[in-house]
GROMACS .gro file of C-alpha atoms in nm:
model
  119
    1SER     CA    1   5.109   1.167  -0.583
    2SER     CA    2   4.733   1.117  -0.551
    3ARG     CA    3   4.689   1.276  -0.899
    4ARG     CA    4   4.934   1.032  -1.046
    5LEU     CA    5   4.744   0.742  -0.877
    6TRP     CA    6   4.410   0.875  -1.009
    7THR     CA    7   4.545   0.914  -1.360
    8SER     CA    8   4.679   0.555  -1.350
    9ILE     CA    9   4.344   0.423  -1.239
   10VAL     CA   10   4.159   0.608  -1.524
   11VAL     CA   11   4.408   0.482  -1.778
   12ILE     CA   12   4.359   0.122  -1.661
   13PHE     CA   13   3.984   0.147  -1.688
   14VAL     CA   14   4.004   0.308  -2.031
   15VAL     CA   15   4.239   0.036  -2.166
   16ALA     CA   16   4.005  -0.234  -2.017
   17PHE     CA   17   3.700  -0.074  -2.165
   18VAL     CA   18   3.856  -0.047  -2.509
   19GLN     CA   19   3.973  -0.403  -2.509
   20THR     CA   20   3.624  -0.520  -2.409
   21VAL     CA   21   3.450  -0.310  -2.664
   22SER     CA   22   3.682  -0.405  -2.947
   23ALA     CA   23   3.663  -0.782  -2.885
   24GLN     CA   24   3.583  -0.970  -3.193
   25SER     CA   25   3.609  -1.331  -3.290
   26GLU     CA   26   3.919  -1.424  -3.488
   27ALA     CA   27   4.026  -1.754  -3.614
   28THR     CA   28   4.303  -1.927  -3.414
   29ARG     CA   29   4.336  -2.226  -3.635
   30SER     CA   30   4.149  -2.431  -3.888
   31PHE     CA   31   4.113  -2.791  -4.000
   32PRO     CA   32   4.251  -2.854  -4.253
   33LYS     CA   33   4.532  -2.608  -4.188
   34ASP     CA   34   4.575  -2.315  -4.432
   35ASN     CA   35   4.772  -2.418  -4.739
   36SER     CA   36   4.787  -2.782  -4.637
   37VAL     CA   37   4.813  -3.068  -4.883
   38LEU     CA   38   4.604  -3.374  -4.791
   39ASP     CA   39   4.613  -3.732  -4.916
   40GLN     CA   40   4.238  -3.759  -4.849
   41ALA     CA   41   3.956  -3.515  -4.864
   42PRO     CA   42   3.833  -3.403  -4.518
   43LYS     CA   43   3.482  -3.507  -4.418
   44VAL     CA   44   3.450  -3.182  -4.210
   45VAL     CA   45   3.597  -2.834  -4.231
   46THR     CA   46   3.636  -2.649  -3.907
   47ILE     CA   47   3.738  -2.306  -3.777
   48PHE     CA   48   3.839  -2.251  -3.417
   49LEU     CA   49   3.763  -1.896  -3.291
   50THR     CA   50   3.872  -1.665  -3.001
   51GLU     CA   51   3.525  -1.547  -2.899
   52LYS     CA   52   3.175  -1.687  -2.884
   53ILE     CA   53   2.970  -1.640  -3.203
   54GLU     CA   54   2.604  -1.615  -3.302
   55ASP     CA   55   2.547  -1.939  -3.485
   56GLU     CA   56   2.243  -1.812  -3.675
   57LEU     CA   57   2.438  -1.509  -3.807
   58SER     CA   58   2.765  -1.696  -3.889
   59LYS     CA   59   2.853  -1.902  -4.185
   60LEU     CA   60   3.135  -2.126  -4.325
   61GLU     CA   61   3.141  -2.237  -4.689
   62VAL     CA   62   3.384  -2.440  -4.901
   63PHE     CA   63   3.434  -2.392  -5.275
   64ASP     CA   64   3.635  -2.561  -5.556
   65THR     CA   65   3.848  -2.361  -5.802
   66ASP     CA   66   3.546  -2.306  -6.026
   67GLY     CA   67   3.347  -2.147  -5.740
   68ASN     CA   68   3.119  -2.452  -5.696
   69VAL     CA   69   2.993  -2.531  -5.345
   70VAL     CA   70   3.152  -2.854  -5.214
   71HIS     CA   71   2.997  -2.859  -4.864
   72LYS     CA   72   2.667  -3.006  -4.735
   73GLY     CA   73   2.403  -2.798  -4.572
   74LYS     CA   74   2.472  -2.521  -4.325
   75ALA     CA   75   2.749  -2.484  -4.075
   76SER     CA   76   2.696  -2.569  -3.714
   77CYS     CA   77   2.854  -2.430  -3.392
   78ALA     CA   78   2.999  -2.648  -3.115
   79GLU     CA   79   3.205  -2.624  -2.793
   80ASN     CA   80   3.074  -2.312  -2.628
   81HIS     CA   81   3.003  -2.134  -2.966
   82LYS     CA   82   3.377  -2.094  -3.047
   83ILE     CA   83   3.400  -2.365  -3.318
   84ILE     CA   84   3.207  -2.361  -3.639
   85SER     CA   85   3.206  -2.669  -3.877
   86ILE     CA   86   3.059  -2.786  -4.201
   87LEU     CA   87   3.026  -3.128  -4.359
   88MET     CA   88   3.200  -3.186  -4.686
   89GLN     CA   89   3.067  -3.348  -4.999
   90ASP     CA   90   3.278  -3.636  -5.139
   91VAL     CA   91   3.544  -3.449  -5.336
   92GLY     CA   92   3.844  -3.565  -5.533
   93PRO     CA   93   4.186  -3.419  -5.593
   94GLY     CA   94   4.196  -3.037  -5.632
   95ALA     CA   95   4.228  -2.708  -5.461
   96TYR     CA   96   3.960  -2.585  -5.223
   97THR     CA   97   3.893  -2.255  -5.039
   98SER     CA   98   3.698  -2.217  -4.718
   99LYS     CA   99   3.541  -1.875  -4.650
  100TRP     CA  100   3.399  -1.789  -4.314
  101GLU     CA  101   3.200  -1.494  -4.173
  102VAL     CA  102   3.107  -1.479  -3.807
  103VAL     CA  103   2.924  -1.242  -3.578
  104SER     CA  104   3.050  -1.234  -3.226
  105VAL     CA  105   2.794  -1.234  -2.940
  106ASP     CA  106   2.888  -0.868  -2.886
  107GLY     CA  107   2.785  -0.793  -3.254
  108HIS     CA  108   3.126  -0.750  -3.412
  109LYS     CA  109   3.151  -0.916  -3.764
  110THR     CA  110   3.466  -1.067  -3.891
  111ASN     CA  111   3.555  -1.289  -4.189
  112GLY     CA  112   3.842  -1.468  -4.355
  113GLU     CA  113   3.936  -1.760  -4.572
  114PHE     CA  114   4.184  -2.042  -4.591
  115SER     CA  115   4.276  -2.291  -4.860
  116PHE     CA  116   4.382  -2.654  -4.886
  117GLN     CA  117   4.454  -2.907  -5.153
  118VAL     CA  118   4.363  -3.277  -5.196
  119ARG     CA  119   4.619  -3.489  -5.387
   0.00000   0.00000   0.00000
């Protein structure tokens, strides 16, 4: 009985440790939403993340279909380092892809992309 209790405690600590160590920042949503079709171009593109990130080691970029950069400057973090945004250039109708790469405060690197269209 005490052995079973001890085993349960060890398992709980191992699971908690693995979850803590494997924590990495993932995107929960974006603005604009992935695959959205907009009537007007956004002034800002934003990613909302699950974990705090290192703003100096993280980036967000937006490209047109020819691979040209269509954002202004460098991305910035906000709201407890869980949101990263970048200002957009004035763009017209077309398809755009946002690519992000972030480093969590615990050092894990993740990346992804999403697309949107402007009518």
